mmCIF file of C-alpha atoms and ligand atoms in Angstrom:
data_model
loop_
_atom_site.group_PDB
_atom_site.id
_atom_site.type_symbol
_atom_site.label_atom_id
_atom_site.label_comp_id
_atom_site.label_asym_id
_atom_site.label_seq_id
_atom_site.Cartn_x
_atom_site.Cartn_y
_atom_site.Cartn_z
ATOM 1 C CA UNK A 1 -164.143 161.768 136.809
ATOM 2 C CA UNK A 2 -165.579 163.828 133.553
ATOM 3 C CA UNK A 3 -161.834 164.342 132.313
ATOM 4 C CA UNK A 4 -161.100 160.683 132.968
ATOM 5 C CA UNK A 5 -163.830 158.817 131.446
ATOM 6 C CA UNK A 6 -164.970 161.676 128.410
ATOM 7 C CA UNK A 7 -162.203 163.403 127.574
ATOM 8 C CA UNK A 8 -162.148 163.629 123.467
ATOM 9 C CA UNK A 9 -158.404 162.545 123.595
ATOM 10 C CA UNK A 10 -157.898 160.630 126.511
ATOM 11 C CA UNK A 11 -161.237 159.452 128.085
ATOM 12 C CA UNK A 12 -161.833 155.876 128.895
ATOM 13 C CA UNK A 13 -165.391 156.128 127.370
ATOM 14 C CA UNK A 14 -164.454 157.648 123.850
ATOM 15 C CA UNK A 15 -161.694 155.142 122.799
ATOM 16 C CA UNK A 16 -161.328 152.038 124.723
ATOM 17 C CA UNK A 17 -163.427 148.579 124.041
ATOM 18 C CA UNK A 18 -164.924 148.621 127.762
ATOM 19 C CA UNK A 19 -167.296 145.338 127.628
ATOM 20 C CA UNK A 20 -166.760 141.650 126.954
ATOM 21 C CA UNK A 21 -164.128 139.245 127.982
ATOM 22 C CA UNK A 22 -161.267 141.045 126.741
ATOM 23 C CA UNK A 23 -162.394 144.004 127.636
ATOM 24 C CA UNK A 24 -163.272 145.596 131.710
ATOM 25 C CA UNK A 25 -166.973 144.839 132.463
ATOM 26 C CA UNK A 26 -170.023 142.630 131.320
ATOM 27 C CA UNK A 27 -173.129 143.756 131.838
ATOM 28 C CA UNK A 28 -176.556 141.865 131.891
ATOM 29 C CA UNK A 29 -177.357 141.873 127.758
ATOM 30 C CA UNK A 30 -174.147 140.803 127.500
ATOM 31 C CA UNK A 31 -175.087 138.055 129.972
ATOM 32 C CA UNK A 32 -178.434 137.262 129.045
ATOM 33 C CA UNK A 33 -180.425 137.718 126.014
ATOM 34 C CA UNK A 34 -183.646 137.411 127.896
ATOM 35 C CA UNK A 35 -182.774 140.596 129.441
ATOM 36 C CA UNK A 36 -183.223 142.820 126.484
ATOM 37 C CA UNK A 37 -185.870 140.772 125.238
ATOM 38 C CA UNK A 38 -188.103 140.973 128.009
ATOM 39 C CA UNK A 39 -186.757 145.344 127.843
ATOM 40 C CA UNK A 40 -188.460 144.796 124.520
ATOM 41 C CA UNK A 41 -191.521 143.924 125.501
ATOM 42 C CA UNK A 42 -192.041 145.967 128.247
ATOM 43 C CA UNK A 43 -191.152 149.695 126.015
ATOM 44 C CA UNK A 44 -193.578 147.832 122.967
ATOM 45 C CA UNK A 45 -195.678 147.443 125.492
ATOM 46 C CA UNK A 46 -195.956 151.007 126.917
ATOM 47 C CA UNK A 47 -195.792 151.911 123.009
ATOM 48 C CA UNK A 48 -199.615 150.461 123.063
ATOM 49 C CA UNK A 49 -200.589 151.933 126.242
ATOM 50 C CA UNK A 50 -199.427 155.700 124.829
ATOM 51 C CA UNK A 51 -201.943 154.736 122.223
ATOM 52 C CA UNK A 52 -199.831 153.262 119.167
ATOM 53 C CA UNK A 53 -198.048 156.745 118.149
ATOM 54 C CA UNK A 54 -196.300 157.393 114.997
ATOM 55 C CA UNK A 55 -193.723 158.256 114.293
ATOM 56 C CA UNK A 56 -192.230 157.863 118.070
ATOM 57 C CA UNK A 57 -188.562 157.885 118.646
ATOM 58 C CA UNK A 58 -187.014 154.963 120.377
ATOM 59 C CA UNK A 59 -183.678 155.878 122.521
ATOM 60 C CA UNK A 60 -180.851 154.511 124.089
ATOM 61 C CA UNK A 61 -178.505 156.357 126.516
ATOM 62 C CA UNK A 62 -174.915 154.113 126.071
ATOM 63 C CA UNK A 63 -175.925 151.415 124.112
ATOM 64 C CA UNK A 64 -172.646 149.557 124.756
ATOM 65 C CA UNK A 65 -172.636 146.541 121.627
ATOM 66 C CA UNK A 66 -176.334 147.420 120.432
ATOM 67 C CA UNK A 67 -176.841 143.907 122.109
ATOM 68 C CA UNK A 68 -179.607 145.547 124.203
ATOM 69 C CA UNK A 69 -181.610 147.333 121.896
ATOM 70 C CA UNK A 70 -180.672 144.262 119.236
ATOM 71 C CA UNK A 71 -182.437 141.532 121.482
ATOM 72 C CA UNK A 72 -185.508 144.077 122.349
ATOM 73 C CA UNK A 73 -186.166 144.473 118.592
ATOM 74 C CA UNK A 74 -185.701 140.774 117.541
ATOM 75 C CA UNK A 75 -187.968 140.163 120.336
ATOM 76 C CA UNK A 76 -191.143 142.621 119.676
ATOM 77 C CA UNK A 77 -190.776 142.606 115.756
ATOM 78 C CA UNK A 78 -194.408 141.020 115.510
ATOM 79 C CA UNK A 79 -196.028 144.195 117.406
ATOM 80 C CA UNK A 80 -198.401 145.471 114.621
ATOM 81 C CA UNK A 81 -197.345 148.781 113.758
ATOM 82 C CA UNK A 82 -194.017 149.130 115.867
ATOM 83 C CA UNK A 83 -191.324 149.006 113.741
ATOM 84 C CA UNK A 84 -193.254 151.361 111.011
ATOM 85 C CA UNK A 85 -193.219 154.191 112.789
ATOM 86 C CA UNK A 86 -189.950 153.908 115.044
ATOM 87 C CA UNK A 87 -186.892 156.139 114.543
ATOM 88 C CA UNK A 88 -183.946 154.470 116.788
ATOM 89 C CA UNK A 89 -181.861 157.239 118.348
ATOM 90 C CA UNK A 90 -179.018 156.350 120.243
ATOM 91 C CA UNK A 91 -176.403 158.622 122.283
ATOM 92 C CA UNK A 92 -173.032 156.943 122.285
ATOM 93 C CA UNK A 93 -169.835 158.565 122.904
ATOM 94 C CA UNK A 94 -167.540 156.035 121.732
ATOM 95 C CA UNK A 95 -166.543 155.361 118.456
ATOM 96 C CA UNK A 96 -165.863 152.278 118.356
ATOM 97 C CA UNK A 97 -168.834 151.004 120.080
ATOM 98 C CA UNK A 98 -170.869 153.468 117.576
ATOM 99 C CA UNK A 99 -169.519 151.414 114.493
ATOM 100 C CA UNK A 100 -170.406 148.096 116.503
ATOM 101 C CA UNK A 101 -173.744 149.826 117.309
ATOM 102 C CA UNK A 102 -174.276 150.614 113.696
ATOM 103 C CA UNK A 103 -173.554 147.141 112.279
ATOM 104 C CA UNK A 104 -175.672 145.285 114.863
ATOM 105 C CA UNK A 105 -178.617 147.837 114.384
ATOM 106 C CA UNK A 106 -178.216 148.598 110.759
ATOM 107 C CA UNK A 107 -181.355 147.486 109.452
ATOM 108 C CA UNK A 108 -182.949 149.765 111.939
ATOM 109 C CA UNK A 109 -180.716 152.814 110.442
ATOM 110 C CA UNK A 110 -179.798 154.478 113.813
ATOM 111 C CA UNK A 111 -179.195 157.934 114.251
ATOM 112 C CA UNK A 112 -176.317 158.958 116.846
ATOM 113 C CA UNK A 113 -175.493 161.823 119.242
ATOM 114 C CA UNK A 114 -172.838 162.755 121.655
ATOM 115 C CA UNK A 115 -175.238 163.851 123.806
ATOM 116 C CA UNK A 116 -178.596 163.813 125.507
ATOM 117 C CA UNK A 117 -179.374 167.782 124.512
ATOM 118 C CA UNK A 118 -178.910 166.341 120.691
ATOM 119 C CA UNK A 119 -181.412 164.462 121.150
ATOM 120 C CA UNK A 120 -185.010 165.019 118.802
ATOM 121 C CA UNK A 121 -187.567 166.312 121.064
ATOM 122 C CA UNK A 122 -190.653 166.495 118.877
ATOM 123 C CA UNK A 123 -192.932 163.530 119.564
ATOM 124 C CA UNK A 124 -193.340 160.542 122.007
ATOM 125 C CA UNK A 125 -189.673 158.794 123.268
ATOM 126 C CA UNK A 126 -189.520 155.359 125.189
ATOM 127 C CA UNK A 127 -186.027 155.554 126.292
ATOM 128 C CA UNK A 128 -183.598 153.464 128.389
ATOM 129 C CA UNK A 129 -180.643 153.255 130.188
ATOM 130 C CA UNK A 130 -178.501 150.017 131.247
ATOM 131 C CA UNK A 131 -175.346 150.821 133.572
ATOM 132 C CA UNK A 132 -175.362 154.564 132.027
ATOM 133 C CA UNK A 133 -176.166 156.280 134.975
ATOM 134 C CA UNK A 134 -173.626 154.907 137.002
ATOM 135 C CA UNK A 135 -170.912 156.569 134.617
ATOM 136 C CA UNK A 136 -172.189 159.921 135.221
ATOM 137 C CA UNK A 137 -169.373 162.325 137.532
ATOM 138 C CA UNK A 138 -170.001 162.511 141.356
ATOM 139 C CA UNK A 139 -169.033 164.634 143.930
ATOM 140 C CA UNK A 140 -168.073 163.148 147.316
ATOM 141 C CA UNK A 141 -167.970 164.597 150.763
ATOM 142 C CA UNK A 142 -166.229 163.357 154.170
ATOM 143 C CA UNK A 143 -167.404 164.437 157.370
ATOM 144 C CA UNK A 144 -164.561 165.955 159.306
ATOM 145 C CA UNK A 145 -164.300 167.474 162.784
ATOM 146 C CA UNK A 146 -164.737 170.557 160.684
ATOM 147 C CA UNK A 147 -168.171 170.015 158.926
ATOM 148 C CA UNK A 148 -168.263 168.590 155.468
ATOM 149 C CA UNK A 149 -165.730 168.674 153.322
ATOM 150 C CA UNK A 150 -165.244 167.541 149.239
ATOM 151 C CA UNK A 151 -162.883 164.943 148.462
ATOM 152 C CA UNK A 152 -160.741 166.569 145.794
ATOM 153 C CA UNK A 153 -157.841 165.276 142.910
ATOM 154 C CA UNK A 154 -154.560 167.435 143.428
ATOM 155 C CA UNK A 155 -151.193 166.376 142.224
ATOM 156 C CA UNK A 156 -148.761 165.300 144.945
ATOM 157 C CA UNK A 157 -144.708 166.703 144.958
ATOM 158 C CA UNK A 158 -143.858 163.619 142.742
ATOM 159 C CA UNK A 159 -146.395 164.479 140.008
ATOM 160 C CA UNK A 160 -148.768 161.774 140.878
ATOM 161 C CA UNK A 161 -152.759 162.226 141.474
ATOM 162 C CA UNK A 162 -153.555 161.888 145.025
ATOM 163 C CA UNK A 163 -156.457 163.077 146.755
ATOM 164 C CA UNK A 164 -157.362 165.986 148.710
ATOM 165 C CA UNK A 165 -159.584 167.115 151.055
ATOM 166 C CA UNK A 166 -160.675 170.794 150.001
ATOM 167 C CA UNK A 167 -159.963 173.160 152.927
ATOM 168 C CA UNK A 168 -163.471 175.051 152.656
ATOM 169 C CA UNK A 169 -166.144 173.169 155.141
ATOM 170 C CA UNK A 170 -169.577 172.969 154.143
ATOM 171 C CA UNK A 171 -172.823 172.075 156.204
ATOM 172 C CA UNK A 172 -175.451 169.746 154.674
ATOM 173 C CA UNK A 173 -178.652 170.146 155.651
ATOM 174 C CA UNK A 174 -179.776 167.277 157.421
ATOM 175 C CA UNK A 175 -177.071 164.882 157.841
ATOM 176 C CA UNK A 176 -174.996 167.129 160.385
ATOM 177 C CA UNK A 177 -174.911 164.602 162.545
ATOM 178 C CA UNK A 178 -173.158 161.730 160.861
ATOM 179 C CA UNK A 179 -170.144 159.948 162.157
ATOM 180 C CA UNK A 180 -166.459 161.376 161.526
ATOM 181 C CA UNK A 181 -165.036 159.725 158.373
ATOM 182 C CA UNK A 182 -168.594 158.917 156.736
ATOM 183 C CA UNK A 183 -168.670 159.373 153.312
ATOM 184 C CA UNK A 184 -171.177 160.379 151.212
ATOM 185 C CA UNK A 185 -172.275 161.029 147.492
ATOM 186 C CA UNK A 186 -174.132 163.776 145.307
ATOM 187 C CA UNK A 187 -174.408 163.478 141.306
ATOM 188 C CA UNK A 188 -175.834 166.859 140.122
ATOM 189 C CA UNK A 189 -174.825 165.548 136.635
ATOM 190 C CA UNK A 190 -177.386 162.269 137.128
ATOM 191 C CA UNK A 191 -180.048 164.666 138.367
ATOM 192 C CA UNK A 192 -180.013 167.285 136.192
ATOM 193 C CA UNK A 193 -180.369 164.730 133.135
ATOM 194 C CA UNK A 194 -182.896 162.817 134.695
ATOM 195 C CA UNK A 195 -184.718 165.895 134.806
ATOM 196 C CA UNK A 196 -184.367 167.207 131.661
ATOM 197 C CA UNK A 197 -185.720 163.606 130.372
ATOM 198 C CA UNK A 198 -188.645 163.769 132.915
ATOM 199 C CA UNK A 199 -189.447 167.250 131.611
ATOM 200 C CA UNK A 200 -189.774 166.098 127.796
ATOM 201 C CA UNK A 201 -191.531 162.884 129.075
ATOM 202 C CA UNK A 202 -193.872 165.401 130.884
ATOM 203 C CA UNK A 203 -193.928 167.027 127.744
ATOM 204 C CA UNK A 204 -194.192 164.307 124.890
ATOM 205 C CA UNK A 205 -195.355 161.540 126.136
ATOM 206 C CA UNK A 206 -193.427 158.343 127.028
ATOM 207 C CA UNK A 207 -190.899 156.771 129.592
ATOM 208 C CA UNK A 208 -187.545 156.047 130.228
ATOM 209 C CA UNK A 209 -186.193 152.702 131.883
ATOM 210 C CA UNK A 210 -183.204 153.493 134.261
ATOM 211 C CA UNK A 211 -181.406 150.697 135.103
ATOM 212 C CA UNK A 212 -178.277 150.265 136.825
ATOM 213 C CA UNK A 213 -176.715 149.633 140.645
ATOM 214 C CA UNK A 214 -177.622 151.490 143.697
ATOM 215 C CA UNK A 215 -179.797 151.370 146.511
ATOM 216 C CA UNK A 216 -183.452 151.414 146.967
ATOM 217 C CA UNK A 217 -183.083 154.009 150.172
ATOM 218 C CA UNK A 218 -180.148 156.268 150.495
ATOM 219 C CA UNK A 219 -177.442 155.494 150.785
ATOM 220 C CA UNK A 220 -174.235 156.669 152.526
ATOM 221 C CA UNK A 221 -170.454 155.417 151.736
ATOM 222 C CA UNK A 222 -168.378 155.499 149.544
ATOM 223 C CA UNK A 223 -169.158 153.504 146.299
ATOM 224 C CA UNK A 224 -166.186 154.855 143.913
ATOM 225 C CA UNK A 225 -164.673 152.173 141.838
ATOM 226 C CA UNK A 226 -162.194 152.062 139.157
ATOM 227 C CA UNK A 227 -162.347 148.395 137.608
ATOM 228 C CA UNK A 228 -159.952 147.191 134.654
ATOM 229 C CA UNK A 229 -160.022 143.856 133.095
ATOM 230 C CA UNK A 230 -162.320 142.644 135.273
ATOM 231 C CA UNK A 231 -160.559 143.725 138.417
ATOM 232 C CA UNK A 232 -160.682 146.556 140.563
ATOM 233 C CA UNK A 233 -157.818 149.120 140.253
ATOM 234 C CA UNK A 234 -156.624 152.214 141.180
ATOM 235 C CA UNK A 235 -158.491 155.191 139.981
ATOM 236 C CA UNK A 236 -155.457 157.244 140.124
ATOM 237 C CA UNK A 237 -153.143 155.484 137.901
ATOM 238 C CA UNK A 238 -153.209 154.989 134.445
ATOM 239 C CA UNK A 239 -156.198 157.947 134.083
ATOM 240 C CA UNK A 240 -158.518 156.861 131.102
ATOM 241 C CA UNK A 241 -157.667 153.538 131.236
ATOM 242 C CA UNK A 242 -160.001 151.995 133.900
ATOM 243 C CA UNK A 243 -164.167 152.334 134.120
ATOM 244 C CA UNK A 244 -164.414 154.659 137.168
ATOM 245 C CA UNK A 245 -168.511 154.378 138.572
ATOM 246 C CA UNK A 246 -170.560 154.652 141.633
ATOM 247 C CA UNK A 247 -173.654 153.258 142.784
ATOM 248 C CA UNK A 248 -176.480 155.803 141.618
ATOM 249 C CA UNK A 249 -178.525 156.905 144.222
ATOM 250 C CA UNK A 250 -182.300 157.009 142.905
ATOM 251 C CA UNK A 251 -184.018 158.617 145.751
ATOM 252 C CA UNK A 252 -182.918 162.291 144.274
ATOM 253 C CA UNK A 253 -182.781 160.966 141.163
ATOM 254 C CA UNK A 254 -187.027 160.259 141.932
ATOM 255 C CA UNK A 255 -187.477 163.899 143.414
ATOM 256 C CA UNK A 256 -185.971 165.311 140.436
ATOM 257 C CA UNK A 257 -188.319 163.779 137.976
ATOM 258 C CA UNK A 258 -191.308 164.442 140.196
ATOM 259 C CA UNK A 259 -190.678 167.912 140.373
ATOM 260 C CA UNK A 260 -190.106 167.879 136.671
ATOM 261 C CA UNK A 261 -194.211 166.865 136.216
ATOM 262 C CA UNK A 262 -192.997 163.254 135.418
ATOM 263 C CA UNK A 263 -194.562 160.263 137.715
ATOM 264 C CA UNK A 264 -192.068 157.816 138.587
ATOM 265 C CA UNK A 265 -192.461 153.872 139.450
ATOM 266 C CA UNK A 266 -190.391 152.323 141.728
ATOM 267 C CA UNK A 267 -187.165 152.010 141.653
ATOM 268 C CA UNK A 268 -187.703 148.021 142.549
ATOM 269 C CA UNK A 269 -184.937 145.303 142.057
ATOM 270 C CA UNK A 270 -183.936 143.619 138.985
ATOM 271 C CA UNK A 271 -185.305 140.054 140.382
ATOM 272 C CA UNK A 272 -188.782 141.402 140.685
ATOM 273 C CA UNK A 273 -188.764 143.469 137.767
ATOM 274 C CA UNK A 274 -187.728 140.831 135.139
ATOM 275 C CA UNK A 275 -189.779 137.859 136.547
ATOM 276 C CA UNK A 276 -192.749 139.792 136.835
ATOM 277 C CA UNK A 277 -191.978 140.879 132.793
ATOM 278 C CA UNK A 278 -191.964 136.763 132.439
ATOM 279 C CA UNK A 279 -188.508 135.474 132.628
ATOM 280 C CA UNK A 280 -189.344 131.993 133.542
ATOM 281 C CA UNK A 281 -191.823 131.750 130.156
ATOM 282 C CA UNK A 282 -189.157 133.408 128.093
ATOM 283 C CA UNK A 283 -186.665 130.927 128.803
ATOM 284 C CA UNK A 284 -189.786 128.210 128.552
ATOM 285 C CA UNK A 285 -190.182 129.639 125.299
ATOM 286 C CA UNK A 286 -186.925 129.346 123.980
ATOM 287 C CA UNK A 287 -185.914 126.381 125.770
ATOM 288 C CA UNK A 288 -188.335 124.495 123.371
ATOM 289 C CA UNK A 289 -186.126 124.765 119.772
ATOM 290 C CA UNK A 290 -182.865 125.200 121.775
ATOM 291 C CA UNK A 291 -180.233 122.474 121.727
ATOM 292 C CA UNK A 292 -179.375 120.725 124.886
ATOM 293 C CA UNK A 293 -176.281 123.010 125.281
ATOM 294 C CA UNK A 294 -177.770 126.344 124.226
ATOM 295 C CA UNK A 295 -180.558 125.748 127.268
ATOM 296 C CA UNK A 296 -177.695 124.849 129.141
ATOM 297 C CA UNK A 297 -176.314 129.079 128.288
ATOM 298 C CA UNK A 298 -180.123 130.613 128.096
ATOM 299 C CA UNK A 299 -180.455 128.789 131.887
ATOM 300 C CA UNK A 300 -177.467 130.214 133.686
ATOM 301 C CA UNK A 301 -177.152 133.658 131.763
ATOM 302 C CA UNK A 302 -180.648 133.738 133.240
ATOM 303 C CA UNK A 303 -179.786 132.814 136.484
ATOM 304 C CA UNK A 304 -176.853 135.578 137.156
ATOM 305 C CA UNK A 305 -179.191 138.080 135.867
ATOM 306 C CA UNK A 306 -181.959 137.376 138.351
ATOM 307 C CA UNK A 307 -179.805 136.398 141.245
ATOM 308 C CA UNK A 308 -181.608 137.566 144.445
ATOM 309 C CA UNK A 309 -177.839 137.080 146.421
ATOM 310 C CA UNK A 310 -176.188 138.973 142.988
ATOM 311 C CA UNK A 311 -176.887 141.009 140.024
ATOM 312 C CA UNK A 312 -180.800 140.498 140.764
ATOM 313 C CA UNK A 313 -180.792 142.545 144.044
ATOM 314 C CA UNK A 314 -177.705 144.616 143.416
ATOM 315 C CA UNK A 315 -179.269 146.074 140.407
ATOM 316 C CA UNK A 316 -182.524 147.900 139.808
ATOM 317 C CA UNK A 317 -185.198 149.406 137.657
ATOM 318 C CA UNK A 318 -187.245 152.766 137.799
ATOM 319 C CA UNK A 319 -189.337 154.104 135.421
ATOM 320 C CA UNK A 320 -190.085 157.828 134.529
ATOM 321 C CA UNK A 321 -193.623 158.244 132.763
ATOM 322 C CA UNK A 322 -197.057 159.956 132.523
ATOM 323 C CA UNK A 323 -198.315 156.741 131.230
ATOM 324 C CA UNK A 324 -200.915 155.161 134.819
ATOM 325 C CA UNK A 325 -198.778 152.002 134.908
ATOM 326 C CA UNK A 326 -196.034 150.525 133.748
ATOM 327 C CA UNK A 327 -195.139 146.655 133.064
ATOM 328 C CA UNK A 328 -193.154 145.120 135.894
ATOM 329 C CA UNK A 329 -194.540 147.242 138.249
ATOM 330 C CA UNK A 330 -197.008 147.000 140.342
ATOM 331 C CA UNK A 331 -199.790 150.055 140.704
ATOM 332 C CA UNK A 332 -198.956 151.409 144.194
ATOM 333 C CA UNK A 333 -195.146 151.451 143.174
ATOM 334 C CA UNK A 334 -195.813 154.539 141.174
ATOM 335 C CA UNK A 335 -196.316 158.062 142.188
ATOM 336 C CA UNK A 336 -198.596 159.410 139.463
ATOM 337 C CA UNK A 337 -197.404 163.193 137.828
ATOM 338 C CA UNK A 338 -198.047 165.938 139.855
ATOM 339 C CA UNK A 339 -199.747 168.137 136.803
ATOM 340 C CA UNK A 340 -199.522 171.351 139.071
ATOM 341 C CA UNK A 341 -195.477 170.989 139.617
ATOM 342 C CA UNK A 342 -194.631 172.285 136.073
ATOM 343 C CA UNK A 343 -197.031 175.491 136.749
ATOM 344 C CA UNK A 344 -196.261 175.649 140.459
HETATM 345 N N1 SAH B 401 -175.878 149.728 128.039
HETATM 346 C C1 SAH B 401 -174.762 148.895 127.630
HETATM 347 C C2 SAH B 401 -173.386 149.500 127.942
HETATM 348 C C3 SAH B 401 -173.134 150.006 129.339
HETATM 349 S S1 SAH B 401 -171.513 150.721 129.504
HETATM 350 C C4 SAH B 401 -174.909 147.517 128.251
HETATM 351 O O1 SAH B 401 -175.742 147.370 129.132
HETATM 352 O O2 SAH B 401 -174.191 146.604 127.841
HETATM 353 C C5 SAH B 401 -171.835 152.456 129.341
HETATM 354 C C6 SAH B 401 -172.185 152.906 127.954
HETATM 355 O O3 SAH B 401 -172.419 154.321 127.972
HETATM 356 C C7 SAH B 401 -171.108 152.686 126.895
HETATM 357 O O4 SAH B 401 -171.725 152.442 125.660
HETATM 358 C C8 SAH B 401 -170.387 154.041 126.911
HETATM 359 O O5 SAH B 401 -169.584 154.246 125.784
HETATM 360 C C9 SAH B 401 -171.542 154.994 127.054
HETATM 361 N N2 SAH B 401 -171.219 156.276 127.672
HETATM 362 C C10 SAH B 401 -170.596 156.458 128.867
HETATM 363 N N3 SAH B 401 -170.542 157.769 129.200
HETATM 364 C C11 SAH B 401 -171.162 158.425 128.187
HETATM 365 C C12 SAH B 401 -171.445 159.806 127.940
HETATM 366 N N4 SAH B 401 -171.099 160.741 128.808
HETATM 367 N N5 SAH B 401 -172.110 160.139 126.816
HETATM 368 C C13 SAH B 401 -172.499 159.175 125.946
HETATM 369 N N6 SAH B 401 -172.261 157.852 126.118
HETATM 370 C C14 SAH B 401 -171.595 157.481 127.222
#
C-alpha cells in the first residue's frame, strides 16, 4: 500500500490528478463550498479561544486542490488579526496538486513539505485533515483455524500480485474469539502520526481537525478499496494507478492522542458536526445574492455533504486539542488532557 500510492516514481499519490470529474474521487470541498467555509470558522474560531496568537502556523495534511483551505480563508478573512499573523503550511506529496495548491493559495504564500516531520514546530498549529487519513498503509489480519494471520502481497507463478496469507500465526489480545474468516484492520502508520501531532498540540498549543470515513466504535471487516475513475477496481492491477484506502478506525487513533497529553473531542458524524457549525445559515447567507441557479448548486452540494443516509453519517470529525471545547462539539464529547500522561 506505501509502494503503491507514494512511491517517488510510480505512486498513485505523487503523479496522478486523483480528484474531480476526470479524475478518481470527489471529496466534500469539492462538493460543497460550505464545507470549508464553515472548517474556516470553526479553526478561526479556536484561533480566539487559544487567545489570538501570533505568529501561529496554519496546516493542512493533503490539501488536494487548495479548495479546502481556499474556501476557509475566503470565509474568515474579516477575523481581526487572523490573517496577520498566519503562516499557511501545507504537506502535499504530489506535484501537481502542489502547483494547483500554490496558484489557488498564492496570496497566502504557502510553504510545502513532503512530510509531517518537516513540519515547523515552534508555536501554536490549527491543523486539518480531509480524507488524509484514510490514505495512510494498513495492515490486515484474517482469523484462521490457526490464530491470526496477515494478509500479505506475493507474486503468483505468472508474475501477477496475488495475495497471501503469511504462514506465521499471531494471537491478538482480546479478539481470540472471533469467527473464522473475520477480517480485521491495524494502521500503526495513522497512529503513530496522530500521535506525534497530539504530542506538539500538547506541546504548542492548538488542534487538529481529522476528518475522513470510519466508524464511531470499532470496527471489524475488511474496508480495503482500490477505486479508479469513479469505480471500484482491482487493487492488484495496474499498481499506482488506482486510490487504494480504508475506513480509519478512530478509537486507537483517540487512545493514541490521549496518551500523547492531547484531549480529544468526539469523533461525531459529519451531519452533526457541520449543522451544529451553522450549515443551514451559511447557505441562508449565501442564498441571499445567489442567482436562482447558483442556490440551486449551494442547495444540493449541501445536501450530499450532510446526508444522514450518505456522506453525512459515513464520514466524521474528531478533534485533537488542549483548548476546553471545541466548536461543533458539544462539552461532554471531549475527554479533557490528561496533564500527568506526558510525565507518567
Ligand atoms: N483534502 C483534500 C484531498 C484529499 S485526497 C480534499 O478533501 O479534497 C488526499 C490528499 O493527500 C491528496 O492531496 C494527496 O496528494 C495527499 N497525500 C496522500 N498521501 C500523502 C502522503 N503520504 N504525504 C503527503 N500527502 C499525501
Amino acid at each position: 500500500m506505501t509502494l503503491a500510492l507514494a512511491d517517488r516514481q510510480e505512486g498513485y499519490y505523487r503523479h496522478t490528478q486523483p480528484l474531480g470529474t476526470r479524475g478518481d474521487f470527489t471529496t466534500a470541498p469539492e462538493i460543497s463550498q460550505i464545507f470549508g467555509e464553515l472548517i474556516g470558522a470553526a479553526l478561526a474560531q479556536s484561533w480566539l479561544s487559544l487567545g489570538r496568537p501570533v505568529p501561529f502556523n496554519l496546516v493542512e495534511l493533503g490539501p488536494g486542490r487548495g479548495t479546502l483551505m481556499a474556501d476557509a480563508l475566503r470565509a474568515t478573512r474579516a477575523v481581526p488579526g487572523w490573517l496577520d499573523g498566519m503562516e499557511l503550511h501545507l504537506v502535499e506529496s504530489n506535484i501537481a496538486l502542489r502547483q494547483q495548491q500554490d496558484l489557488k493559495l498564492a496570496t497566502h504564500r504557502p510553504h510545502f513539505y513532503d512530510t509531517i516531520e518537516a513540519l515547523p514546530t515552534n508555536r501554536p498549529q490549527l491543523i486539518v485533515a480531509n480524507e488524509f487519513f484514510d490514505c495512510l498503509p494498513i495492515h490486515q489480519f484474517v482469523r484462521t483455524e490457526r490464530g491470526w494471520q496477515e494478509r500479505l502481497i506475493d507474486i503468483d507463478q505468472q508474475g501477477q500480485f496475488m495475495f497471501r496469507l503469511d504462514h506465521r500465526s499471531l494471537t491478538l489480545k482480546g479478539i481470540e474469539a472471533m469467527a473464522i474468516g473475520q477480517v480485521i484492520e491495524t494502521s500503526p502508520t495513522r497512529e503513530a502520526l496522530t500521535a506525534q501531532l497530539a504530542e506538539r498540540i500538547a506541546a504548542t498549543n492548538g488542534l487538529l481537525l481529522i476528518i475522513d470515513y470510519g466508524s464511531l466504535m470499532d470496527e471489524h471487516g475488511d474496508t480495503f478499496q482500490a477505486v479508479r475513475n469513479h469505480q471500484p477496481s482491482n487493487p492488484l492491477v495496474d499498481v499506482g494507478l488506482s486510490d487504494l484506502t480504508s475506513h480509519v478506525q478512530f478509537n486507537p487513533l483517540k487512545s493514541a492522542a490521549i496518551k500523547a497529553g492531547c484531549g480529544v473531542f468526539g469523533p461525531i458524524s459529519q451531519h452533526e458536526f457541520l449543522n451544529r457549525l451553522g450549515a443551514a445559515q451559511r447557505y441562508e447567507g449565501l442564498s441571499e445574492t445567489a442567482s436562482a441557479s447558483q442556490r440551486e448548486i449551494l442547495a444540493s452540494g449541501l445536501a450530499r455533504v450532510i446526508d444522514p443516509a450518505g456522506m453525512g453519517t459515513l464520514f466524521k470529525v474528531m478533534a485533537l486539542t488542549n483548548l476546553p471545547e471545541v466548536p461543533g462539539f458539544l462539552p461532554q464529547e471531549g475527554t479533557q488532557p490528561n496533564i500527568g500522561a506526558l510525565s507518567a
